[in-house]
Structures are given as C-alpha cells and as structure tokens.
GROMACS .gro file of C-alpha atoms in nm:
model
  484
    1MET     CA    1   0.000   0.000   0.000
    2LYS     CA    2   0.132   0.342  -0.099
    3TYR     CA    3   0.105   0.638   0.141
    4PRO     CA    4   0.093   0.997   0.010
    5ASP     CA    5   0.417   1.181   0.012
    6LEU     CA    6   0.356   1.444   0.277
    7SER     CA    7   0.675   1.618   0.184
    8SER     CA    8   0.541   1.712  -0.157
    9ARG     CA    9   0.425   2.071  -0.214
   10ARG     CA   10   0.074   1.965  -0.313
   11ALA     CA   11   0.029   1.759   0.002
   12ARG     CA   12   0.150   2.037   0.225
   13LEU     CA   13  -0.092   2.284   0.062
   14ALA     CA   14  -0.377   2.040   0.106
   15ILE     CA   15  -0.299   1.994   0.474
   16ARG     CA   16  -0.266   2.368   0.519
   17PHE     CA   17  -0.601   2.441   0.350
   18PHE     CA   18  -0.768   2.166   0.550
   19THR     CA   19  -0.627   2.305   0.877
   20TYR     CA   20  -0.732   2.663   0.794
   21GLY     CA   21  -1.075   2.538   0.694
   22VAL     CA   22  -1.124   2.358   1.025
   23MET     CA   23  -1.003   2.665   1.216
   24THR     CA   24  -1.241   2.894   1.021
   25VAL     CA   25  -1.539   2.667   1.073
   26THR     CA   26  -1.455   2.633   1.443
   27THR     CA   27  -1.419   3.012   1.484
   28VAL     CA   28  -1.749   3.078   1.307
   29ALA     CA   29  -1.923   2.811   1.512
   30LEU     CA   30  -1.785   2.943   1.841
   31SER     CA   31  -1.876   3.302   1.745
   32ALA     CA   32  -2.228   3.189   1.658
   33ILE     CA   33  -2.260   3.006   1.989
   34LEU     CA   34  -2.129   3.306   2.185
   35LEU     CA   35  -2.365   3.540   2.000
   36PHE     CA   36  -2.646   3.293   2.062
   37LEU     CA   37  -2.567   3.296   2.434
   38ALA     CA   38  -2.525   3.674   2.441
   39LEU     CA   39  -2.873   3.711   2.294
   40GLY     CA   40  -3.007   3.507   2.582
   41TYR     CA   41  -3.066   3.176   2.408
   42ARG     CA   42  -3.046   2.865   2.622
   43PHE     CA   43  -3.102   2.497   2.559
   44ASP     CA   44  -3.416   2.367   2.728
   45LYS     CA   45  -3.333   2.010   2.834
   46LYS     CA   46  -3.694   1.937   2.911
   47ASN     CA   47  -3.829   2.031   2.568
   48LEU     CA   48  -3.500   1.972   2.380
   49THR     CA   49  -3.530   2.315   2.216
   50PHE     CA   50  -3.350   2.649   2.220
   51SER     CA   51  -3.540   2.944   2.367
   52GLN     CA   52  -3.447   3.309   2.405
   53GLY     CA   53  -3.446   3.451   2.754
   54ALA     CA   54  -3.405   3.805   2.893
   55LEU     CA   55  -3.126   3.986   3.077
   56ILE     CA   56  -3.194   4.154   3.413
   57GLN     CA   57  -2.941   4.406   3.544
   58LEU     CA   58  -2.951   4.429   3.924
   59ARG     CA   59  -2.825   4.709   4.146
   60SER     CA   60  -2.926   4.833   4.490
   61ARG     CA   61  -2.849   5.127   4.711
   62PRO     CA   62  -2.660   5.037   4.926
   63GLU     CA   63  -2.486   4.766   4.725
   64GLY     CA   64  -2.413   4.417   4.853
   65ALA     CA   65  -2.773   4.295   4.884
   66ASN     CA   66  -2.860   3.924   4.862
   67ILE     CA   67  -3.068   3.839   4.555
   68LEU     CA   68  -3.340   3.578   4.510
   69VAL     CA   69  -3.504   3.509   4.175
   70ASP     CA   70  -3.810   3.286   4.200
   71ASN     CA   71  -3.702   3.199   4.556
   72ALA     CA   72  -3.361   3.074   4.437
   73LYS     CA   73  -3.064   3.256   4.589
   74LEU     CA   74  -2.810   3.380   4.336
   75GLY     CA   75  -2.439   3.324   4.385
   76PHE     CA   76  -2.355   3.694   4.391
   77ASN     CA   77  -2.475   4.014   4.557
   78THR     CA   78  -2.569   4.343   4.396
   79PRO     CA   79  -2.459   4.471   4.154
   80GLY     CA   80  -2.484   4.195   3.896
   81LYS     CA   81  -2.688   4.050   3.611
   82ILE     CA   82  -2.872   3.731   3.531
   83ILE     CA   83  -3.036   3.575   3.226
   84VAL     CA   84  -3.385   3.443   3.292
   85SER     CA   85  -3.651   3.280   3.080
   86ALA     CA   86  -3.920   3.495   2.923
   87GLY     CA   87  -4.228   3.545   3.139
   88GLY     CA   88  -4.297   3.641   3.499
   89HIS     CA   89  -4.040   3.628   3.778
   90GLN     CA   90  -4.026   3.723   4.145
   91VAL     CA   91  -3.714   3.923   4.229
   92SER     CA   92  -3.626   3.986   4.593
   93MET     CA   93  -3.338   4.160   4.771
   94SER     CA   94  -3.231   4.165   5.132
   95LEU     CA   95  -2.953   4.329   5.330
   96ASN     CA   96  -2.881   4.320   5.700
   97GLY     CA   97  -3.028   4.630   5.868
   98TYR     CA   98  -3.270   4.704   5.582
   99ARG     CA   99  -3.629   4.616   5.501
  100PRO     CA  100  -3.667   4.344   5.238
  101TRP     CA  101  -3.750   4.448   4.882
  102SER     CA  102  -3.951   4.247   4.631
  103LYS     CA  103  -4.112   4.293   4.291
  104THR     CA  104  -4.282   4.076   4.030
  105VAL     CA  105  -4.152   4.151   3.681
  106THR     CA  106  -4.250   4.027   3.337
  107VAL     CA  107  -3.986   4.008   3.063
  108GLN     CA  108  -4.007   3.942   2.691
  109PRO     CA  109  -3.761   3.731   2.484
  110GLY     CA  110  -3.447   3.934   2.420
  111GLN     CA  111  -3.544   4.212   2.664
  112LEU     CA  112  -3.295   4.398   2.883
  113LEU     CA  113  -3.463   4.494   3.210
  114TRP     CA  114  -3.291   4.740   3.441
  115LEU     CA  115  -3.358   4.690   3.810
  116ASN     CA  116  -3.083   4.936   3.893
  117TYR     CA  117  -3.285   5.187   4.093
  118ILE     CA  118  -3.358   4.986   4.408
  119ARG     CA  119  -3.343   5.191   4.729
  120LEU     CA  120  -3.329   4.974   5.037
  121VAL     CA  121  -3.485   5.146   5.339
  122PRO     CA  122  -3.337   5.092   5.689
  123ASP     CA  123  -3.531   4.879   5.939
  124SER     CA  124  -3.507   5.168   6.182
  125ILE     CA  125  -3.499   5.526   6.053
  126THR     CA  126  -3.355   5.800   6.272
  127THR     CA  127  -3.515   6.139   6.209
  128ARG     CA  128  -3.349   6.437   6.374
  129VAL     CA  129  -3.451   6.802   6.398
  130ILE     CA  130  -3.205   7.038   6.229
  131LYS     CA  131  -3.369   7.373   6.298
  132GLN     CA  132  -3.698   7.510   6.431
  133PHE     CA  133  -3.901   7.803   6.298
  134PRO     CA  134  -4.184   7.985   6.479
  135GLU     CA  135  -4.358   8.022   6.142
  136LEU     CA  136  -4.297   7.883   5.795
  137ASN     CA  137  -4.487   7.959   5.477
  138ALA     CA  138  -4.287   7.770   5.212
  139ALA     CA  139  -3.976   7.560   5.154
  140ARG     CA  140  -3.821   7.516   4.808
  141PHE     CA  141  -3.525   7.286   4.731
  142SER     CA  142  -3.289   7.369   4.446
  143PRO     CA  143  -3.279   7.117   4.158
  144ASP     CA  144  -2.923   7.015   4.249
  145ARG     CA  145  -3.034   6.940   4.610
  146ARG     CA  146  -2.763   7.164   4.752
  147TRP     CA  147  -2.979   7.454   4.870
  148LEU     CA  148  -3.310   7.514   5.040
  149ALA     CA  149  -3.497   7.845   5.042
  150LEU     CA  150  -3.719   7.874   5.350
  151GLN     CA  151  -3.984   8.146   5.367
  152PRO     CA  152  -4.102   8.232   5.718
  153SER     CA  153  -4.379   8.470   5.603
  154ALA     CA  154  -4.537   8.560   5.269
  155ALA     CA  155  -4.571   8.920   5.384
  156GLN     CA  156  -4.201   8.997   5.434
  157PRO     CA  157  -3.910   9.018   5.184
  158LEU     CA  158  -3.703   8.770   5.380
  159LEU     CA  159  -3.589   8.415   5.318
  160LEU     CA  160  -3.367   8.180   5.513
  161LEU     CA  161  -3.109   8.000   5.300
  162ALA     CA  162  -2.999   7.650   5.404
  163ASP     CA  163  -2.673   7.517   5.262
  164LEU     CA  164  -2.728   7.139   5.243
  165ARG     CA  165  -2.395   7.040   5.089
  166ASN     CA  166  -2.295   6.897   5.426
  167GLU     CA  167  -2.612   6.701   5.493
  168GLN     CA  168  -2.507   6.624   5.850
  169LYS     CA  169  -2.448   6.990   5.943
  170PRO     CA  170  -2.645   7.226   5.716
  171ALA     CA  171  -2.552   7.595   5.745
  172PHE     CA  172  -2.813   7.873   5.757
  173SER     CA  173  -2.802   8.239   5.660
  174ASP     CA  174  -3.058   8.517   5.627
  175TRP     CA  175  -3.153   8.612   5.274
  176ALA     CA  176  -3.301   8.961   5.308
  177PHE     CA  177  -3.374   9.144   4.981
  178THR     CA  178  -3.512   9.485   4.897
  179LEU     CA  179  -3.828   9.535   4.692
  180PRO     CA  180  -3.974   9.866   4.570
  181PRO     CA  181  -4.152  10.038   4.863
  182LEU     CA  182  -4.529  10.028   4.896
  183PRO     CA  183  -4.764  10.291   5.044
  184PRO     CA  184  -4.806  10.250   5.421
  185GLY     CA  185  -5.061   9.987   5.511
  186THR     CA  186  -5.051   9.816   5.170
  187ALA     CA  187  -5.060   9.438   5.197
  188GLN     CA  188  -4.837   9.219   4.983
  189SER     CA  189  -4.790   8.848   4.926
  190ILE     CA  190  -4.453   8.710   4.814
  191GLU     CA  191  -4.430   8.366   4.655
  192ILE     CA  192  -4.128   8.156   4.558
  193VAL     CA  193  -4.169   8.062   4.192
  194GLU     CA  194  -3.864   7.849   4.113
  195TRP     CA  195  -3.488   7.801   4.129
  196ASP     CA  196  -3.280   7.809   3.815
  197LEU     CA  197  -3.127   7.474   3.718
  198GLY     CA  198  -2.788   7.578   3.852
  199GLY     CA  199  -2.918   7.650   4.202
  200ARG     CA  200  -2.792   8.009   4.220
  201PHE     CA  201  -3.088   8.225   4.117
  202LEU     CA  202  -3.444   8.234   4.248
  203LEU     CA  203  -3.760   8.379   4.095
  204ILE     CA  204  -4.020   8.532   4.326
  205LYS     CA  205  -4.364   8.680   4.259
  206ARG     CA  206  -4.505   8.975   4.452
  207THR     CA  207  -4.881   9.026   4.451
  208VAL     CA  208  -5.040   9.351   4.558
  209GLY     CA  209  -5.414   9.349   4.511
  210GLN     CA  210  -5.470   9.229   4.154
  211ALA     CA  211  -5.126   9.336   4.034
  212GLN     CA  212  -4.829   9.103   4.031
  213SER     CA  213  -4.462   9.160   3.960
  214PHE     CA  214  -4.163   8.928   3.933
  215PHE     CA  215  -3.810   8.960   4.066
  216ARG     CA  216  -3.489   8.762   4.024
  217LEU     CA  217  -3.286   8.698   4.338
  218ASP     CA  218  -2.918   8.602   4.339
  219ARG     CA  219  -2.790   8.371   4.611
  220GLU     CA  220  -2.444   8.524   4.578
  221LYS     CA  221  -2.584   8.880   4.601
  222PRO     CA  222  -2.859   8.830   4.857
  223ALA     CA  223  -2.968   9.195   4.886
  224GLU     CA  224  -3.029   9.230   4.512
  225ALA     CA  225  -3.379   9.190   4.368
  226LEU     CA  226  -3.387   9.256   3.993
  227ALA     CA  227  -3.735   9.349   3.869
  228VAL     CA  228  -3.848   9.166   3.554
  229ASN     CA  229  -4.140   9.388   3.449
  230PRO     CA  230  -3.939   9.710   3.381
  231VAL     CA  231  -3.704   9.520   3.147
  232LEU     CA  232  -3.985   9.493   2.891
  233PRO     CA  233  -4.070   9.801   2.683
  234GLY     CA  234  -4.355   9.988   2.847
  235ALA     CA  235  -4.329   9.767   3.157
  236PRO     CA  236  -4.640   9.562   3.070
  237ALA     CA  237  -4.822   9.342   3.317
  238VAL     CA  238  -4.661   8.998   3.340
  239SER     CA  239  -4.853   8.681   3.420
  240ALA     CA  240  -4.574   8.418   3.426
  241VAL     CA  241  -4.192   8.397   3.423
  242HIS     CA  242  -3.955   8.099   3.401
  243PHE     CA  243  -3.579   8.063   3.383
  244ALA     CA  244  -3.409   7.951   3.061
  245GLY     CA  245  -3.113   7.733   3.153
  246THR     CA  246  -2.869   7.792   3.434
  247ASN     CA  247  -2.719   8.140   3.394
  248GLY     CA  248  -3.011   8.326   3.555
  249ASP     CA  249  -2.993   8.602   3.295
  250VAL     CA  250  -3.211   8.461   3.018
  251ILE     CA  251  -3.578   8.415   3.103
  252TYR     CA  252  -3.908   8.343   2.933
  253VAL     CA  253  -4.186   8.592   3.005
  254LEU     CA  254  -4.559   8.574   2.936
  255THR     CA  255  -4.729   8.911   2.936
  256ALA     CA  256  -5.092   8.966   3.031
  257ALA     CA  257  -5.156   9.038   2.661
  258GLY     CA  258  -5.052   8.680   2.573
  259GLU     CA  259  -4.709   8.756   2.428
  260LEU     CA  260  -4.447   8.492   2.503
  261ARG     CA  261  -4.096   8.637   2.493
  262ARG     CA  262  -3.740   8.525   2.553
  263LEU     CA  263  -3.520   8.800   2.689
  264SER     CA  264  -3.197   8.880   2.866
  265LEU     CA  265  -3.229   9.068   3.194
  266SER     CA  266  -2.892   9.235   3.145
  267ALA     CA  267  -2.947   9.334   2.780
  268GLY     CA  268  -3.313   9.436   2.809
  269GLY     CA  269  -3.482   9.559   2.494
  270GLY     CA  270  -3.786   9.333   2.498
  271GLY     CA  271  -3.612   9.021   2.370
  272ASP     CA  272  -3.760   8.790   2.106
  273LEU     CA  273  -4.132   8.743   2.052
  274LEU     CA  274  -4.186   8.365   2.035
  275ALA     CA  275  -4.565   8.327   2.022
  276SER     CA  276  -4.889   8.524   2.065
  277GLY     CA  277  -5.226   8.440   2.217
  278VAL     CA  278  -5.053   8.229   2.482
  279THR     CA  279  -5.238   8.152   2.805
  280GLN     CA  280  -4.999   7.902   2.968
  281PHE     CA  281  -4.644   7.779   2.920
  282ASN     CA  282  -4.363   7.598   3.093
  283VAL     CA  283  -3.997   7.536   3.022
  284TYR     CA  284  -3.809   7.209   2.989
  285ARG     CA  285  -3.439   7.248   3.075
  286GLY     CA  286  -3.392   7.580   2.899
  287ASP     CA  287  -3.391   7.541   2.522
  288MET     CA  288  -3.740   7.396   2.487
  289LEU     CA  289  -4.086   7.484   2.614
  290TRP     CA  290  -4.453   7.407   2.559
  291TYR     CA  291  -4.740   7.654   2.542
  292ILE     CA  292  -5.119   7.665   2.517
  293ALA     CA  293  -5.265   7.943   2.301
  294ASP     CA  294  -5.619   8.053   2.215
  295ARG     CA  295  -5.630   8.163   1.851
  296GLN     CA  296  -5.915   8.213   1.603
  297ASN     CA  297  -6.174   8.018   1.802
  298VAL     CA  298  -5.946   7.719   1.859
  299ARG     CA  299  -5.706   7.610   2.135
  300GLN     CA  300  -5.358   7.509   2.029
  301VAL     CA  301  -5.061   7.333   2.190
  302GLY     CA  302  -4.719   7.416   2.054
  303VAL     CA  303  -4.353   7.341   2.124
  304ILE     CA  304  -4.071   7.593   2.085
  305LYS     CA  305  -3.722   7.448   2.058
  306ASN     CA  306  -3.415   7.668   2.015
  307SER     CA  307  -3.653   7.964   1.963
  308ARG     CA  308  -3.828   7.787   1.670
  309ASP     CA  309  -4.202   7.728   1.691
  310SER     CA  310  -4.348   7.392   1.584
  311VAL     CA  311  -4.670   7.334   1.394
  312PRO     CA  312  -4.925   7.341   1.680
  313ILE     CA  313  -5.180   7.074   1.764
  314THR     CA  314  -5.535   7.210   1.745
  315TYR     CA  315  -5.827   7.140   1.978
  316PRO     CA  316  -6.177   7.288   2.006
  317ALA     CA  317  -6.190   7.624   2.183
  318GLY     CA  318  -6.208   7.601   2.559
  319THR     CA  319  -6.088   7.238   2.579
  320PRO     CA  320  -5.932   7.180   2.925
  321LEU     CA  321  -5.579   7.056   2.862
  322ARG     CA  322  -5.281   6.944   3.067
  323VAL     CA  323  -4.939   6.946   2.899
  324ALA     CA  324  -4.592   6.814   2.983
  325LEU     CA  325  -4.263   6.801   2.792
  326SER     CA  326  -3.946   6.596   2.832
  327SER     CA  327  -3.670   6.403   2.654
  328TYR     CA  328  -3.564   6.041   2.671
  329PHE     CA  329  -3.282   5.864   2.486
  330GLY     CA  330  -3.234   6.124   2.215
  331HIS     CA  331  -3.603   6.196   2.150
  332ASP     CA  332  -3.832   6.474   2.273
  333TYR     CA  333  -4.177   6.383   2.401
  334LEU     CA  334  -4.484   6.603   2.431
  335ALA     CA  335  -4.773   6.475   2.643
  336VAL     CA  336  -5.123   6.624   2.623
  337ALA     CA  337  -5.416   6.523   2.842
  338ASP     CA  338  -5.761   6.596   2.699
  339ALA     CA  339  -6.023   6.483   2.955
  340ASN     CA  340  -5.901   6.133   3.049
  341ARG     CA  341  -5.714   6.061   2.725
  342VAL     CA  342  -5.338   6.118   2.725
  343SER     CA  343  -5.151   6.145   2.395
  344LEU     CA  344  -4.774   6.115   2.372
  345ILE     CA  345  -4.603   6.264   2.066
  346ARG     CA  346  -4.240   6.195   1.985
  347ASP     CA  347  -4.018   6.476   1.852
  348PRO     CA  348  -4.307   6.726   1.837
  349ALA     CA  349  -4.084   7.001   1.694
  350GLU     CA  350  -4.030   6.782   1.387
  351THR     CA  351  -4.386   6.652   1.330
  352ALA     CA  352  -4.694   6.803   1.176
  353GLY     CA  353  -4.881   6.791   1.506
  354VAL     CA  354  -5.161   6.560   1.391
  355ALA     CA  355  -5.310   6.255   1.557
  356SER     CA  356  -5.116   6.018   1.331
  357SER     CA  357  -4.794   6.138   1.493
  358ASP     CA  358  -4.896   5.997   1.833
  359PHE     CA  359  -4.619   5.779   1.971
  360ALA     CA  360  -4.857   5.629   2.227
  361SER     CA  361  -5.187   5.704   2.397
  362PHE     CA  362  -5.376   5.574   2.697
  363LYS     CA  363  -5.676   5.653   2.914
  364THR     CA  364  -5.693   5.704   3.287
  365ASP     CA  365  -5.962   5.549   3.504
  366GLN     CA  366  -6.081   5.896   3.604
  367SER     CA  367  -6.274   6.147   3.395
  368SER     CA  368  -6.001   6.412   3.394
  369VAL     CA  369  -5.635   6.480   3.474
  370ASP     CA  370  -5.531   6.736   3.737
  371TRP     CA  371  -5.154   6.709   3.689
  372LEU     CA  372  -4.944   6.574   3.402
  373TYR     CA  373  -4.568   6.541   3.452
  374PHE     CA  374  -4.258   6.337   3.365
  375SER     CA  375  -3.988   6.191   3.585
  376ALA     CA  376  -3.658   6.379   3.579
  377ASN     CA  377  -3.500   6.135   3.331
  378GLY     CA  378  -3.807   6.151   3.103
  379ARG     CA  379  -3.884   5.780   3.119
  380MET     CA  380  -4.203   5.792   3.328
  381LEU     CA  381  -4.513   5.994   3.237
  382VAL     CA  382  -4.760   6.051   3.520
  383ALA     CA  383  -5.127   6.146   3.481
  384GLN     CA  384  -5.263   6.229   3.826
  385GLN     CA  385  -5.623   6.300   3.924
  386GLN     CA  386  -5.668   6.375   4.294
  387ALA     CA  387  -5.466   6.095   4.458
  388ASN     CA  388  -5.504   5.853   4.165
  389LEU     CA  389  -5.200   5.784   3.946
  390THR     CA  390  -5.164   5.641   3.598
  391VAL     CA  391  -4.796   5.594   3.509
  392TYR     CA  392  -4.675   5.512   3.157
  393ASP     CA  393  -4.324   5.369   3.116
  394LEU     CA  394  -4.180   5.484   2.782
  395GLU     CA  395  -3.916   5.212   2.783
  396THR     CA  396  -4.137   4.908   2.844
  397ASN     CA  397  -4.472   5.050   2.719
  398GLN     CA  398  -4.630   4.937   3.045
  399ILE     CA  399  -4.905   5.120   3.233
  400PHE     CA  400  -4.929   5.117   3.613
  401ARG     CA  401  -5.218   5.242   3.826
  402ARG     CA  402  -5.225   5.325   4.193
  403SER     CA  403  -5.459   5.517   4.425
  404PHE     CA  404  -5.368   5.660   4.766
  405PRO     CA  405  -5.621   5.726   5.042
  406LEU     CA  406  -5.696   6.086   5.137
  407GLY     CA  407  -5.811   6.196   5.480
  408ALA     CA  408  -6.144   6.369   5.536
  409GLN     CA  409  -6.133   6.719   5.383
  410GLU     CA  410  -5.766   6.666   5.292
  411PRO     CA  411  -5.676   6.838   4.965
  412ALA     CA  412  -5.500   6.636   4.699
  413ARG     CA  413  -5.150   6.746   4.602
  414LYS     CA  414  -4.921   6.668   4.315
  415LEU     CA  415  -4.679   6.393   4.410
  416GLY     CA  416  -4.310   6.480   4.400
  417TRP     CA  417  -4.021   6.287   4.245
  418LEU     CA  418  -3.733   6.204   4.479
  419ASP     CA  419  -3.529   6.067   4.190
  420ASP     CA  420  -3.603   5.909   3.852
  421TYR     CA  421  -3.801   5.617   3.999
  422TYR     CA  422  -3.933   5.709   4.345
  423PHE     CA  423  -4.218   5.936   4.448
  424TRP     CA  424  -4.261   6.103   4.784
  425LEU     CA  425  -4.607   6.174   4.927
  426ASP     CA  426  -4.728   6.322   5.254
  427PHE     CA  427  -5.100   6.249   5.266
  428GLY     CA  428  -5.226   6.223   5.623
  429GLY     CA  429  -4.909   6.384   5.761
  430ASN     CA  430  -4.703   6.072   5.688
  431LEU     CA  431  -4.399   6.097   5.462
  432ARG     CA  432  -4.375   5.788   5.245
  433ILE     CA  433  -4.177   5.688   4.941
  434VAL     CA  434  -4.306   5.456   4.671
  435GLU     CA  435  -4.175   5.328   4.339
  436PHE     CA  436  -4.311   5.449   4.006
  437ASP     CA  437  -4.530   5.141   3.965
  438GLY     CA  438  -4.686   5.183   4.310
  439SER     CA  439  -4.488   4.903   4.473
  440ASN     CA  440  -4.259   4.895   4.777
  441GLU     CA  441  -4.426   5.178   4.966
  442ARG     CA  442  -4.227   5.272   5.278
  443PHE     CA  443  -4.310   5.500   5.572
  444ILE     CA  444  -4.027   5.741   5.657
  445SER     CA  445  -4.148   5.989   5.920
  446SER     CA  446  -4.428   6.217   6.035
  447VAL     CA  447  -4.437   6.554   5.856
  448HIS     CA  448  -4.644   6.868   5.818
  449SER     CA  449  -4.829   6.811   5.490
  450GLY     CA  450  -4.784   7.060   5.210
  451PHE     CA  451  -4.409   7.120   5.225
  452GLU     CA  452  -4.151   6.976   4.987
  453ALA     CA  453  -3.926   6.680   5.065
  454SER     CA  454  -3.592   6.601   4.903
  455PHE     CA  455  -3.293   6.371   4.919
  456SER     CA  456  -2.957   6.522   5.004
  457GLU     CA  457  -2.710   6.549   4.718
  458ASN     CA  458  -2.561   6.207   4.802
  459GLY     CA  459  -2.899   6.046   4.868
  460GLN     CA  460  -2.812   5.941   5.224
  461VAL     CA  461  -3.053   6.181   5.397
  462LEU     CA  462  -3.417   6.264   5.327
  463PHE     CA  463  -3.508   6.623   5.425
  464SER     CA  464  -3.864   6.719   5.517
  465VAL     CA  465  -4.062   6.965   5.730
  466GLY     CA  466  -4.239   6.856   6.047
  467GLN     CA  467  -4.417   7.032   6.329
  468ASN     CA  468  -4.359   7.003   6.701
  469THR     CA  469  -4.675   6.865   6.861
  470LEU     CA  470  -4.629   7.072   7.179
  471THR     CA  471  -4.492   7.408   7.067
  472LYS     CA  472  -4.637   7.395   6.712
  473ALA     CA  473  -4.303   7.521   6.582
  474PHE     CA  474  -4.209   7.407   6.234
  475GLU     CA  475  -3.901   7.186   6.208
  476LEU     CA  476  -3.661   7.113   5.927
  477GLN     CA  477  -3.581   6.747   5.981
  478ALA     CA  478  -3.344   6.492   5.832
  479SER     CA  479  -3.417   6.119   5.808
  480ASN     CA  480  -3.111   5.896   5.778
  481MET     CA  481  -3.154   5.656   5.484
  482ILE     CA  482  -2.838   5.457   5.564
  483ALA     CA  483  -2.856   5.193   5.837
  484GLN     CA  484  -2.644   5.277   6.139
   0.00000   0.00000   0.00000
C-alpha cells in the first residue's frame, strides 16, 4: 500500500487548506454560539429546544444585597446580572439592617430589564430636627439638592437659605432682599416661583391686590432683587416667568396680553417674541418649552425648541388641557391630556402635530387629569387625578395604576419625584416613598403636609418639614436613609 508523500508541495498545501478550513469553521461556530448565548438563548433540556431569555441588570443602594429570583438565591450580591426565561419572575433583595424588597416583573424574549434603581430602606430610621421656625410659609429645594430656600412669612421680603452640601451639618443664613416700597398699610404676598437649574438664582412673585410683579434673586448677592417687568418696553403686566437654563440672565416671560418672549435681563430691549395668544407655558431644561394658546376660536398646543415654533396641535376652543414636555434617549416627548385621554407625541418640533404622529396614547380610570408630569429622566409619564395615578413607562410601554387614600377634607397634592423612579407623598401627615409602579411603599417619618421633601445630594438623607406637637413650631428634619 502506498502512502501519500507528505513532503510534496501539493500535500503540504492540502494539509494547510484543511487546517485553515477547520479553524475557520470552528471560529465561526464558536462566534455563533457566543452570540447565541449573548442574545439570551439557552437549551431547554426538558423540551429539547432552544429558547431566548431576557437579561436583568440588578443594582441596589446600598450595594451588597442578597438576591433571590423565583425563591432561588443567586451566587452573587448586587450589583450583577442574570439571564432568565421569558415570562414572569419574582425578584427579591435583602440586606442586614434594611427592610426586604420584592417585585414581580415580566420580561419578553431578548429584553434587557434594568432593576438598577432599588433603594433599600433601613429597618429603623432615625429622624433628627435640624432647625426650628416659629412660622414657615414655604420651603423650596434647588434642583441640584444643595440649597433650600425657606420662607417664614409671605408678607415679608425675607428668606432663610440653608446650605445642604454637608447634609449632616447644614448651614443657615438670612436672605433679606429689597423690593420697591409700597404705600403705608398696603398688603403684599410674596411667593417663591422656582430656582434656576444651577441653584444660584431664584424667581419670586409679589402680589399687591390684583397686580403682580416678578423679581430675580441672586444667592451670591442676597440683597439684590432685579425686577423683571421694567425690562420689557412699556413695563407691561406679566402673568408668568420661568428661567431659561442655568445662567439666571435669560428668562421666558408671558405678558398679560398673551405675548411669550425670551429675553436677557442684562441686555433688556424686549427680547424675542416667540408666540402670541398664549395663556400658559412651561420650560423644559432651557432650550425647549410648551405653550397653550387661544387663537381664532381654537385652542392650540405648541412646542418651541431653540426659539423655533413647531406646527401646533389644534383642539376645540375652551378644551381643558394638561401638557408636559421631556426628553428620553435622544427623542423629545410632548404629552397632552384631553379629559381622560393622554396622547404622547415623539419629537413634536419635527412633526406636523396631527393625531397620526402619536407615539402612544392611553386613558386614565378617572374622567379628567389634574396634573401631568414626567420623571426627571423623562422615562415615566404621570397622569394624576386627585390621589389617583396612571404611570406610563416609555421604555417598556407598560401602564401602572395606583390610588392613595386621602383623609377627610384633605386636599390632593401633586406627588413629587425624589429621583427618577421614586415618588414622595405626605397624605395624612405621613412621609412615604413609593416606586413608580406603586410598589414597595415605605413610611419614613411624620411631617407637616404641604411642604416639599428632598434627598440630600448624596442620597443618604431625606429632608422634610415637620411640626412640634407641643410648641407647634415648624421643624426642618433629616431622616437617615443609611442603616447605622
């Protein structure tokens, strides 16, 4: 029997091509298997088939929590990730010194579900009093959570500024400002409107009889109160003012005549006329805003982005509307509530503003909507009527509903966001936090209802306002959200 001569050039080439072929096929096969696994496919031994699962990313605050999925303990603590089969699963977390957390989730094949927002609440929460006030009319936290403007009385041009950057030892200073004098005996009411996004400037509104005027305060120049009305030509009556961005100089102004303008307080000159016939507006971040206008026997909702007006959406005259505006993952979203129907329009500045451009729509269980608002990251849209919530998740297209009990004669209030996923509420004088879907509600402390609550900048302390049961003095209080 003759064997091939492996030393010949043809044989060596054949062996080489064969080897390279095997290596290529092996590489392709391994890559396909790895891609298959990365996409969540697993072999089902019971059914002898491949099925695609879903990936769940897990993170808690604090980290290091034990994780159970469908009552099976995982071999790692938070943070981490796990691939599960499509369908419903029970996810639980526990950490020594903290209350257990649990949620039922439903995942689709190939879905990535982020459970990265979990806040574990201590078993025992210590709430301490930071400072007492004989009277307190309002408390407004800056968006960056570093500052708190406290207003003892609506009748006096005086605020108390709390520096919260050291959440364990906040510092306080008087913020006295000077407003134009009034005739003796004239009553006034001063209201905090809003902070700018940078947490330096504050807008206030002064009401005298039926007349109202707006002023910009500067935290770094506490005595200064820059009047908004005289900046406009002819000093017209102004019905609403909002900051544009973080520099405190550029603002949006709505005059009583319905003119919506963007102007610089330092430059003056009346600024740019953006829209007419406007009755309401609000600003998102600084370069984009929504407005409602009554024009030619119709009501219209429009969006202005970078000073450019969109084609408005038209409704019958007098239609009660609620509007909200936000952005999420590179797209802008306009939400409009008409009675109990909520429409969500994607990139409204780029669409024709007709019904066919609706990205999504849903109905609430109630006949109307009192408040319509997004979470800070733009993912959650909330339609609230009284104490009834309908929450739409833009990422998963899920709708969640939750109602909270109100006490006898207790007025409903708009719920506040603590972060991108947690609400705070104070119905019945009890401060509670709850997740966007209504689950994992936790009692924090007793409070005086009607004042704001906020996390500290690092999220380790929850600030709120209480009232001493004996002296009736108001108290700025801090609840420790880290187990001791």
